Coordinates of C-alpha atoms and ligand atoms in Angstrom, one line a residue:
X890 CA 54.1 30.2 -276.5
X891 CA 51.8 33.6 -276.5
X892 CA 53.5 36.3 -275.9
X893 CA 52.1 40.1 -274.7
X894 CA 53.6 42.9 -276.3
X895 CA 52.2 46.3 -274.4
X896 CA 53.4 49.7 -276.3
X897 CA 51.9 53.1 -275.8
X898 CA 53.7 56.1 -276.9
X899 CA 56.4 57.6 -280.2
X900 CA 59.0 55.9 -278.9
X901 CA 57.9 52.1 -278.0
X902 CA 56.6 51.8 -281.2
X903 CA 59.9 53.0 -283.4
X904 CA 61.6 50.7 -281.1
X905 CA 59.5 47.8 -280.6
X906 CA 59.1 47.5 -284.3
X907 CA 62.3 45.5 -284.9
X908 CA 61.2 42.8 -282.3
X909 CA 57.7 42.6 -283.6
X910 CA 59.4 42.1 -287.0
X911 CA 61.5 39.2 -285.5
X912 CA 58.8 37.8 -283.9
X913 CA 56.2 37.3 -287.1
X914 CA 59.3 35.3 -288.6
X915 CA 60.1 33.0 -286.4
X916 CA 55.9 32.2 -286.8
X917 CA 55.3 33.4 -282.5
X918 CA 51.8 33.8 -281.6
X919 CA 51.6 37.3 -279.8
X920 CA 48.6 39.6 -278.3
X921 CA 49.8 43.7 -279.3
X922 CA 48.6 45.6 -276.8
X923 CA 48.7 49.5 -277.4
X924 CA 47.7 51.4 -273.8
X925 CA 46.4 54.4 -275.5
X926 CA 48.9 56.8 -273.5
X927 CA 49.5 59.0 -276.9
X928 CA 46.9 58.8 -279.3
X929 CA 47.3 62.0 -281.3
X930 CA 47.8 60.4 -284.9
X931 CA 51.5 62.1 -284.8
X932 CA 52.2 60.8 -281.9
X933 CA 50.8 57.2 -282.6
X934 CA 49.4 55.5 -285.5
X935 CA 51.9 57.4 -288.3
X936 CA 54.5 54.7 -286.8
X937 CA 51.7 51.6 -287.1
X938 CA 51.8 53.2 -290.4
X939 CA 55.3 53.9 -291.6
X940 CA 56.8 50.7 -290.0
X941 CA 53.9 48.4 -291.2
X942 CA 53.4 47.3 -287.7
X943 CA 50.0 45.0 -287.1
X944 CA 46.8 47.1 -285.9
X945 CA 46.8 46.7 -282.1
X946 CA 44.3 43.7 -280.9
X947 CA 43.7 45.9 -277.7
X948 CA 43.3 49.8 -277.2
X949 CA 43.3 50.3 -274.0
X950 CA 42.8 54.1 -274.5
X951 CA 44.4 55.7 -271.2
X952 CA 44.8 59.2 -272.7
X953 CA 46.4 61.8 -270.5
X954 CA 46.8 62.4 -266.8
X955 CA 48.9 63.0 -263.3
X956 CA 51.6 60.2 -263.0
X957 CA 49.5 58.0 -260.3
X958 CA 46.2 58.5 -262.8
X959 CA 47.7 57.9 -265.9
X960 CA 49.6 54.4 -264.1
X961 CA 46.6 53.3 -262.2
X962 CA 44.5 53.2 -265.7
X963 CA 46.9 51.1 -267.8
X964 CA 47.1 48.9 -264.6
X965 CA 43.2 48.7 -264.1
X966 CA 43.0 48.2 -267.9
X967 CA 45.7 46.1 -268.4
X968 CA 45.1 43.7 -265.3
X969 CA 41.6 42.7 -267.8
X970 CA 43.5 42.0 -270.8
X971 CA 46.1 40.0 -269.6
X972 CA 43.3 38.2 -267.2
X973 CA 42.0 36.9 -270.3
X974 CA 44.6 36.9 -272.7
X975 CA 46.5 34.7 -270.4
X976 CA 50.2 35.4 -271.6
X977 CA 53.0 33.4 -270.8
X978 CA 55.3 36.9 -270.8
X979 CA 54.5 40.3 -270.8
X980 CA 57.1 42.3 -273.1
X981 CA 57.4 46.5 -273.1
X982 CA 60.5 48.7 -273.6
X983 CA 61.9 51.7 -272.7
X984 CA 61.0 53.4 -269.6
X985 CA 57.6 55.1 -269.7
X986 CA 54.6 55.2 -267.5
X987 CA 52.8 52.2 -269.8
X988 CA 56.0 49.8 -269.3
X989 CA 55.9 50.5 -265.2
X990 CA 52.4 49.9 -265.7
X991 CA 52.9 46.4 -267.6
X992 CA 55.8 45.1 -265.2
X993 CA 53.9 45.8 -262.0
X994 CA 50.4 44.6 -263.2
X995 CA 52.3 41.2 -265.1
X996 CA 54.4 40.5 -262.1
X997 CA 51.6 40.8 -259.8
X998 CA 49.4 38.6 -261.5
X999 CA 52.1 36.1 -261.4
X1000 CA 53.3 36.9 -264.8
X1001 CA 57.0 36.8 -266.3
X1002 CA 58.1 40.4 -267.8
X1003 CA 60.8 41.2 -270.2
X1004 CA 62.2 44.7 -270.5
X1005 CA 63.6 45.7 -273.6
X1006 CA 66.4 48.1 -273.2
X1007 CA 67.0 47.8 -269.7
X1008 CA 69.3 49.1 -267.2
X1009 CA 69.7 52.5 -268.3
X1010 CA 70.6 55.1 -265.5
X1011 CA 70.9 58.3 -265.5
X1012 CA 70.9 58.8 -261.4
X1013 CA 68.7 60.8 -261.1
X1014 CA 65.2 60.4 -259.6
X1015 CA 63.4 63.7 -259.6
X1016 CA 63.0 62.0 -263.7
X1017 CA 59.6 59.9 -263.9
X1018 CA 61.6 58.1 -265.9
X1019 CA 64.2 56.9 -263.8
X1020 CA 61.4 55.6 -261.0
X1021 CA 60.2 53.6 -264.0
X1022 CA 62.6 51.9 -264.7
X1023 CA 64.1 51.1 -262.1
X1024 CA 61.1 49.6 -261.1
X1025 CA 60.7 47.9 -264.4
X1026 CA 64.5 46.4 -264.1
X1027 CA 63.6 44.7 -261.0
X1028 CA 60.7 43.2 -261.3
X1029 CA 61.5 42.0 -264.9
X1030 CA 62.4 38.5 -265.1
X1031 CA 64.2 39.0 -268.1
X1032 CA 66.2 42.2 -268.9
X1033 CA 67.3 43.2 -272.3
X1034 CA 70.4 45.3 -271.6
X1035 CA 71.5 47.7 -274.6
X1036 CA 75.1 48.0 -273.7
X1037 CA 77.8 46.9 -271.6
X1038 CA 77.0 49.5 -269.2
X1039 CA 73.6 48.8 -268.9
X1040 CA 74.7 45.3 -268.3
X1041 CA 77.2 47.0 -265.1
X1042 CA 74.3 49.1 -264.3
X1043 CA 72.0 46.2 -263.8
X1044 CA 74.2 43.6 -261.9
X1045 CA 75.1 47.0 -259.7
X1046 CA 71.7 47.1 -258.2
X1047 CA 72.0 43.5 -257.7
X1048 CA 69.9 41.8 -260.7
X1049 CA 71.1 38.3 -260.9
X1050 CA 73.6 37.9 -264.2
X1051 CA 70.6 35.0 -265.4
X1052 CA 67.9 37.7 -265.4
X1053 CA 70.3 39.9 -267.9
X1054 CA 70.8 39.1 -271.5
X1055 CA 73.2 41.6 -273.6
X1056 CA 71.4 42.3 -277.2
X1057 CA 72.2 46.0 -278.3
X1058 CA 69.4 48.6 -278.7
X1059 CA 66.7 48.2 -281.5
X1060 CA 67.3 51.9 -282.0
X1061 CA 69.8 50.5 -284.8
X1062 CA 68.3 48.0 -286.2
X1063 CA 64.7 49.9 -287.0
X1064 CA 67.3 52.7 -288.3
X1065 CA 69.3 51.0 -290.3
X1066 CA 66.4 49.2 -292.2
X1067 CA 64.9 52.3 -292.9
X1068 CA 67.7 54.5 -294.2
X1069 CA 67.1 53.7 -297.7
X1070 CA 63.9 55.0 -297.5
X1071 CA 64.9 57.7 -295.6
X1072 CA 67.7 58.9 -298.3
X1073 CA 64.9 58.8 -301.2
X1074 CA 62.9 61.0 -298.9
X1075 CA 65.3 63.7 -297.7
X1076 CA 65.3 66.1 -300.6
X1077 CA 61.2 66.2 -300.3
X1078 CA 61.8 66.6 -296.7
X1079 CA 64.1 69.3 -297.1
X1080 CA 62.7 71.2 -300.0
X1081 CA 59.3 71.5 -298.5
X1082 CA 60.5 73.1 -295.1
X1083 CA 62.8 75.4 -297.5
X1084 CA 66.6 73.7 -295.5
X1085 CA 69.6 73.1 -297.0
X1086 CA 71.6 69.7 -296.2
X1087 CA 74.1 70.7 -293.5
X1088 CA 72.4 74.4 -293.3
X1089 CA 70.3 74.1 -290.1
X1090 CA 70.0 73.3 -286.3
X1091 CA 66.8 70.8 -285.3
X1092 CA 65.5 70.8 -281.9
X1093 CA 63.2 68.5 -279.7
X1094 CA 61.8 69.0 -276.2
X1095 CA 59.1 67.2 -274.4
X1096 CA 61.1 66.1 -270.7
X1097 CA 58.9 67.1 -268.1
X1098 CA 61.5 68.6 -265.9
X1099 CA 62.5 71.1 -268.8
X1100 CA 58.6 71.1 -270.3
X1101 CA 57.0 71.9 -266.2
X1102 CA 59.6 74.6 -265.3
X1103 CA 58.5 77.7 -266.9
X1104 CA 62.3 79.3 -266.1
X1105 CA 63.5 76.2 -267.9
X1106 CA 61.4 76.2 -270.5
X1107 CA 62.0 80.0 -271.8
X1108 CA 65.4 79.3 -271.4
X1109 CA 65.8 76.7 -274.1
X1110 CA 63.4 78.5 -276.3
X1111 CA 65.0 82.0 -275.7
X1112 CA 68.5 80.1 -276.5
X1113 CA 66.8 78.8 -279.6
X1114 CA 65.5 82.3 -280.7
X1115 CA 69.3 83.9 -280.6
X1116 CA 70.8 80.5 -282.8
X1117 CA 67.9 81.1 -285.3
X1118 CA 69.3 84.4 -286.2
X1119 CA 72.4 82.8 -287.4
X1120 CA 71.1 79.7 -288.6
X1121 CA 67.9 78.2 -289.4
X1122 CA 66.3 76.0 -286.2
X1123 CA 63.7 73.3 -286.9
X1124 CA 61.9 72.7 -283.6
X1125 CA 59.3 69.4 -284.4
X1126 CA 57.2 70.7 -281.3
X1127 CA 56.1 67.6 -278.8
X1128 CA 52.2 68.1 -277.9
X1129 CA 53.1 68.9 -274.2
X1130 CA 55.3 71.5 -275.3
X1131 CA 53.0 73.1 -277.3
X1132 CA 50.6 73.0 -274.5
X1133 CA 53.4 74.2 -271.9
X1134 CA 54.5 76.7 -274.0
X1135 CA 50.5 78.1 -274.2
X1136 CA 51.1 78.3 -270.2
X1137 CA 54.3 79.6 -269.4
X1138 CA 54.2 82.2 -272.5
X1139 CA 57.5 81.4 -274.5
X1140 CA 58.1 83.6 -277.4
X1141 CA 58.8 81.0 -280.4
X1142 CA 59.9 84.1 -283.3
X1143 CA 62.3 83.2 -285.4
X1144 CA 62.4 79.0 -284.5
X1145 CA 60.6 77.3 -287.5
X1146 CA 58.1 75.6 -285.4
X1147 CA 55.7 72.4 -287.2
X1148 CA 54.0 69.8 -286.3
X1149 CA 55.3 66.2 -284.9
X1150 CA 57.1 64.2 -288.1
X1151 CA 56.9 60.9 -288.7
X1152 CA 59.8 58.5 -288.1
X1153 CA 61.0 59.1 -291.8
X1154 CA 60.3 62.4 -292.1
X1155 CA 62.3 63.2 -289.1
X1156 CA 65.1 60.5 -289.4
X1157 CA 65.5 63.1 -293.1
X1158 CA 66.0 66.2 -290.9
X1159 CA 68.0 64.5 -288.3
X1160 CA 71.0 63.0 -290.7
X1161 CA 70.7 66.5 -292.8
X1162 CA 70.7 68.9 -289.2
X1163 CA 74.8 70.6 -288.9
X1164 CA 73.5 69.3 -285.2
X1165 CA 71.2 68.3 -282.7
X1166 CA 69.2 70.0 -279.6
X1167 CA 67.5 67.4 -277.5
X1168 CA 66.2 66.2 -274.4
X1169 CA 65.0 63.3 -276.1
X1170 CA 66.7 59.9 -275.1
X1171 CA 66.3 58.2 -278.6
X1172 CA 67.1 61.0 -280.4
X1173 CA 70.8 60.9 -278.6
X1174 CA 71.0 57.6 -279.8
X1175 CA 69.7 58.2 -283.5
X1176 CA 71.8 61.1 -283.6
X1177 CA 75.3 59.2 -282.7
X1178 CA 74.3 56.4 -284.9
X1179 CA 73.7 58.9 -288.3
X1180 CA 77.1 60.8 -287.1
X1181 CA 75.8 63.7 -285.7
X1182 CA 76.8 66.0 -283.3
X1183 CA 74.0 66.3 -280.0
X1184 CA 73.5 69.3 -277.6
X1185 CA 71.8 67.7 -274.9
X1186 CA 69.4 70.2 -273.1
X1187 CA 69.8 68.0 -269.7
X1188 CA 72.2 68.2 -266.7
X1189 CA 72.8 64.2 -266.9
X1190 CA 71.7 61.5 -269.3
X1191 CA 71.0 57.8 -269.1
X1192 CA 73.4 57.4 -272.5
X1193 CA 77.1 58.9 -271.0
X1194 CA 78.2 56.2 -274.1
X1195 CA 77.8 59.0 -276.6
X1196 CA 79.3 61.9 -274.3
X1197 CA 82.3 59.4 -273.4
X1198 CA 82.8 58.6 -277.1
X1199 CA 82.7 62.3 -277.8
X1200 CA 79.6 63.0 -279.9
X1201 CA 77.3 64.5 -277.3
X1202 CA 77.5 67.3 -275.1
X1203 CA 75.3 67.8 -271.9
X1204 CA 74.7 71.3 -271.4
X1205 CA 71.3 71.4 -269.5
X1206 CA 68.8 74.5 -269.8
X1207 CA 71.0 77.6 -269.5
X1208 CA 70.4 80.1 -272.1
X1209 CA 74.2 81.3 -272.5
X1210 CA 74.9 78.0 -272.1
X1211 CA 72.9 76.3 -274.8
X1212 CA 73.8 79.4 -277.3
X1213 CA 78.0 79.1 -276.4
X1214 CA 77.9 75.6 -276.2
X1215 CA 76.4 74.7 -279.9
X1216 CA 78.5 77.7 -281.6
X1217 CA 81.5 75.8 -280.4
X1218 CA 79.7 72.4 -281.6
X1219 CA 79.2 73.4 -285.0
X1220 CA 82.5 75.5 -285.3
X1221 CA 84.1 72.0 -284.1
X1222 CA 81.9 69.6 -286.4
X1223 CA 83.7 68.1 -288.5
X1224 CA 86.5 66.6 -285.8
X1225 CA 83.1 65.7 -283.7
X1226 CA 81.8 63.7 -287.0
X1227 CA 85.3 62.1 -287.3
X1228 CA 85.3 61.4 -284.0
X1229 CA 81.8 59.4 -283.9
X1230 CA 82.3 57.4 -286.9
X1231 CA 85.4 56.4 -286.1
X1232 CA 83.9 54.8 -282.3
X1233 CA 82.3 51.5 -282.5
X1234 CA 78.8 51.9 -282.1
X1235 CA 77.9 51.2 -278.8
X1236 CA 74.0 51.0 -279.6
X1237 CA 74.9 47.8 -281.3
X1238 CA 75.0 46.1 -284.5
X1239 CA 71.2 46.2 -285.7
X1240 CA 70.2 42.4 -284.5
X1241 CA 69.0 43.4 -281.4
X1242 CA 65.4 42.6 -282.4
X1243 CA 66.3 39.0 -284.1
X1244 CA 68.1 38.7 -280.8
X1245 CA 65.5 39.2 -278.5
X1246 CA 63.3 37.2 -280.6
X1247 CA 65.3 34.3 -280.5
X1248 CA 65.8 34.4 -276.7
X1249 CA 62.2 35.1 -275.9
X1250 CA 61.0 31.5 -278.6
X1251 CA 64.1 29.6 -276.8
X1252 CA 63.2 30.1 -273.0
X1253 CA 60.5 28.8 -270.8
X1254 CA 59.3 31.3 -268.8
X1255 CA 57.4 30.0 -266.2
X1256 CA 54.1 31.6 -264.8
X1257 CA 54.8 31.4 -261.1
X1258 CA 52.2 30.5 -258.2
X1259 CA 52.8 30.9 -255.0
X1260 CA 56.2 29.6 -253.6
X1261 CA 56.4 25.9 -252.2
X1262 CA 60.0 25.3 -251.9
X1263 CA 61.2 24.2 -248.5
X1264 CA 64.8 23.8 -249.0
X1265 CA 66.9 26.7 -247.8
X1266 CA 68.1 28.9 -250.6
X1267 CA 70.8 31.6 -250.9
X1268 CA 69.5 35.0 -250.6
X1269 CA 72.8 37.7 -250.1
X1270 CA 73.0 40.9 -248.0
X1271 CA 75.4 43.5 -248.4
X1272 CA 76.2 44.3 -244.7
X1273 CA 77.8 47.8 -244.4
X1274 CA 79.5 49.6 -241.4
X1275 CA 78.4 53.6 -240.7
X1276 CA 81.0 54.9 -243.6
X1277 CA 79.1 52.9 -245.9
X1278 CA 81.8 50.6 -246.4
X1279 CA 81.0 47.0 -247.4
X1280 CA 82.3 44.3 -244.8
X1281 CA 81.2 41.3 -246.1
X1282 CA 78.1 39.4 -247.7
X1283 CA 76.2 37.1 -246.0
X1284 CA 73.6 34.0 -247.2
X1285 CA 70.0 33.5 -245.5
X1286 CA 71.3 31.5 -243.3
X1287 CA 73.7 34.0 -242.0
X1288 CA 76.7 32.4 -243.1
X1289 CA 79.3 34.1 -245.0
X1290 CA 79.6 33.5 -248.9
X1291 CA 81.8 32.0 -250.8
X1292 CA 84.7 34.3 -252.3
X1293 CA 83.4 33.1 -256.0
X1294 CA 80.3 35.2 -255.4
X1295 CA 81.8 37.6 -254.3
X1296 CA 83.7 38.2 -257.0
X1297 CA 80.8 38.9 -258.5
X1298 CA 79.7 41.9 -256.7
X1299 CA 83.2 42.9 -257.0
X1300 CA 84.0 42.6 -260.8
X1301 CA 81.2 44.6 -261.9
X1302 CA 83.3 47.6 -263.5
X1303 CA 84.6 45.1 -266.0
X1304 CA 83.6 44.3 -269.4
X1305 CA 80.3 42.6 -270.1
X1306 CA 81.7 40.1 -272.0
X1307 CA 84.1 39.0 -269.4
X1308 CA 81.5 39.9 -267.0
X1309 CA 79.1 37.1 -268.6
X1310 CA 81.5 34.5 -268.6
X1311 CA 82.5 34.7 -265.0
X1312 CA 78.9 34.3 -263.8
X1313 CA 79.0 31.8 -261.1
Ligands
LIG1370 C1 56.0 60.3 -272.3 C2 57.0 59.6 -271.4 C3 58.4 60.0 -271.7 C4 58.7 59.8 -273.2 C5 57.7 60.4 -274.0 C6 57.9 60.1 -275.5 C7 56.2 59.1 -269.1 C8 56.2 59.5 -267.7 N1 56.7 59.9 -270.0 O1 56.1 61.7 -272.1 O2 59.3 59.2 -270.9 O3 60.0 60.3 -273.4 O4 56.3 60.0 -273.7 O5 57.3 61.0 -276.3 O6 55.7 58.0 -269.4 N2 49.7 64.8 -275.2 C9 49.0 65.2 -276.3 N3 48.7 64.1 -277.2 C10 49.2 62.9 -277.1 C11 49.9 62.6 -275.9 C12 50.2 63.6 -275.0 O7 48.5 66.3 -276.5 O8 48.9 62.0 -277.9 C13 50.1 65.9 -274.3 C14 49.0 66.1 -273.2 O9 49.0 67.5 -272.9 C15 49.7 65.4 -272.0 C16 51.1 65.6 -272.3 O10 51.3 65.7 -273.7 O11 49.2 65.8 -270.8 C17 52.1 64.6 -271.6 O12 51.8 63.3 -272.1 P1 52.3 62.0 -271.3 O13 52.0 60.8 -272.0 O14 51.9 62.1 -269.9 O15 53.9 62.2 -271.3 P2 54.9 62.6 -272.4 O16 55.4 64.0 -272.1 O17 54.3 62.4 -273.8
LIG1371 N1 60.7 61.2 -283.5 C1 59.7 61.3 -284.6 N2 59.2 62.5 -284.9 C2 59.5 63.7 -284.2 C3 60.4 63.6 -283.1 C4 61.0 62.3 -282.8 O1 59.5 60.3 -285.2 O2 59.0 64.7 -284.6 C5 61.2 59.9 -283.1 C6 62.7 59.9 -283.1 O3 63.2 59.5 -284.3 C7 63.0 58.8 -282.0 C8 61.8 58.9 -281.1 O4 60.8 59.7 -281.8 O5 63.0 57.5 -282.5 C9 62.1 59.6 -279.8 O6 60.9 59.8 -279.1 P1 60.8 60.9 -277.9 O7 61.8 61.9 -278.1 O8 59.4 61.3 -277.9 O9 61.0 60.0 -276.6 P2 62.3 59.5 -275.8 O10 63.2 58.7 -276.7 O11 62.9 60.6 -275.2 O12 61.7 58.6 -274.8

């Protein structure tokens, strides 16, 4: 079995680690392929580093660029590799431009893809994000679902229940093996940026629809600016907000600006920080899963897990907003802390890398060629009349389906579990 792993930016790597890890012992043969989309050393090869992943076999080096650029590099460049790598499945996670790049180039060329952490929605698509992956979901012939609702999310838009495989998020597992570490770090980390545990506010921003709106952008930083006169803000600047910032002319006084950290050196700040200012999507996650309260500087996210459970609060790019909103978070923290630990954690237990793993060394994936079946298969329609109300659900051959799969369609608001088992 030789499997493709294609990574490219912060987060794929932090999150990719604990499959990689999974992989190497069960003994699979696998080609790491990094696309080059980051490749400033704080954005890139300080995770290689710190999570003693393998030096990439292939640099695709991509860099920077508009959206249909940056995509039609990695596929240009990618198409080569897996030409002659010849991969049995192509493997990415999360929902950047690299992994739309991998699951259009792979499925063109006939080649299964696997998404890892798939089917997560926020419902909106002016986000690049969202395009990605739902394009990602679809084409993959194996998703990796996070949660349940990911698992509803997926089957919602019609992805068969065989094509969908429950596992958690790898968020936990890379966390939870590194926390020791993490703990013997935290008074360095603290001491050399002059914080106090529980004494400070830490911010992150990079999301292009708060990053490419100057009116946004000042916003958030102005609303930083007034909570660092009561309490100290560490803002771990993102390259494109530094560069953004050098454009639309933010005034940073006051916020304790530095460099990108490293995965340890931020995980330190993050379970030390009274709370959490992000736009970041695995920073909501990290954040719930240490116990600490997020201000989410977004009008919707694609983890409503950690707003339903009560530990994150979407508050989007308002100024009085932002400033009113995380006053009231840290008067209120210690009943949002109780609150969190006490919720399950719906990220998962921290086998979702074994899990994947296991799945991925168990199944044949097949390459496919062109189709040569001639018997009549079921393909379903959703017919709908002008109110957009569904009237009933037809096969290719026009004839109406079976209630059974129906039920399907219909039971999609349950449980995953009981979701699972009633897959026809
Ligand atoms: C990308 C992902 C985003 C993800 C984020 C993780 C897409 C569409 N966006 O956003 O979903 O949350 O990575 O961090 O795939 N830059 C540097 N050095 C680097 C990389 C980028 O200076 O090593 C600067 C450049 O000015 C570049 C800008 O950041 O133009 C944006 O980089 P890009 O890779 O396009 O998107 P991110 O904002 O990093
Ligand atoms: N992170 C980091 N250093 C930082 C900021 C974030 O190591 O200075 C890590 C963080 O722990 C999380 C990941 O980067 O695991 C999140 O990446 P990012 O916010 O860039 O992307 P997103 O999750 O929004 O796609």
């Amino acid at each position: 079995m030789s499997l493709m792993i294609v990574a490219g930016t912060r987060p794929e790597l932090i999150k990719l680690a604990p499959v990689i890890k999974s992989l190497n012992e069960l003994g699979l043969d696998y080609t790491f392929v990094w696309s080059g989309q980051h490749y400033d050393y704080r954005l890139s090869r300080i995770f290689l580093e710190q999570l003693a992943l393998p030096n990439p076999d292939e640099n695709l080096g991509v860099g920077s660029g508009t959206h249909a650029e940056q995509t039609a590099r990695l596929m240009t460049a990618l198409e080569k590799v897996i030409e002659r790598r010849k991969p049995e499945i192509v493997i990415a996670e999360g929902d950047t431009n690299t992994v739309l790049a991998a699951a259009m180039t792979s499925t063109k060329m006939g080649v299964p893809f696997a998404h890892v952490e798939a089917g997560l929605r926020s419902w909106d698509r002016t986000m690049p994000e969202e395009i990605n992956r739902v394009v990602a979901d679809s084409l993959a012939t194996m998703n990796f679902a996070p949660t349940e609702l990911a698992v509803v999310n997926l089957t919602h838009e019609g992805i068969d229940l065989g094509r969908i495989e429950l596992v958690g998020n790898t968020v936990v597992d890379v966390l939870m093996e590194n926390l020791s570490r993490v703990k013997e770090l935290k008074p360095k980390v603290l001491n050399e940026l002059g914080l106090g545990e529980n004494e400070f506010l830490l911010a992150t921003v990079h999301r292009q629809e708060n990053t490419d709106n100057g009116v946004r952008l000042r916003n958030i930083i102005s609303a930083l600016r007034e909570l660092s006169e009561e309490i100290p803000v560490v803002f771990p600047m993102h390259p494109r907000t530094t560069s953004r910032i050098g454009r639309y002319g933010a005034l940073l006084e006051g916020i304790k600006v530095i460099e990108p950290l490293g995965y340890l050196q931020f995980l330190s700040l993050l379970s030390a920080c009274l709370a959490v200012l992000t736009d970041s999507g695995g920073v909501q996650e990290e954040a719930f899963t240490l116990g600490i309260p997020t201000v989410t500087l977004r009008y919707n996210t694609e983890r409503p897990e950690t707003v339903r459970l009560g530990g994150n609060y979407l508050v989007g790019a308002n100024r009085d907003e932002i400033v009113e909103r995380t006053r009231h978070v840290i008067e209120r923290r210690d009943e949002i802390v109780r609150r969190i630990r006490e919720a399950e954690n719906p990220f998962g237990d921290g086998r979702s890398g074994e899990r994947i793993a296991k799945i991925l060394a168990s199944r044949k994936f097949e390459i496919r060629s062109s189709d040569t079946r001639t018997d009549p298969y079921i393909t379903y329609a959703l017919r709908k009349n002008f109110s957009g109300e569904i009237l009933s659900m037809y096969d290719s051959g026009g004839v109406a389906v079976a209630s059974k799969s129906l039920a399907k369609f219909f039971t999609v608001r349950g449980p995953a579990s009981r979701l699972l088992t009633n897959s026809p």
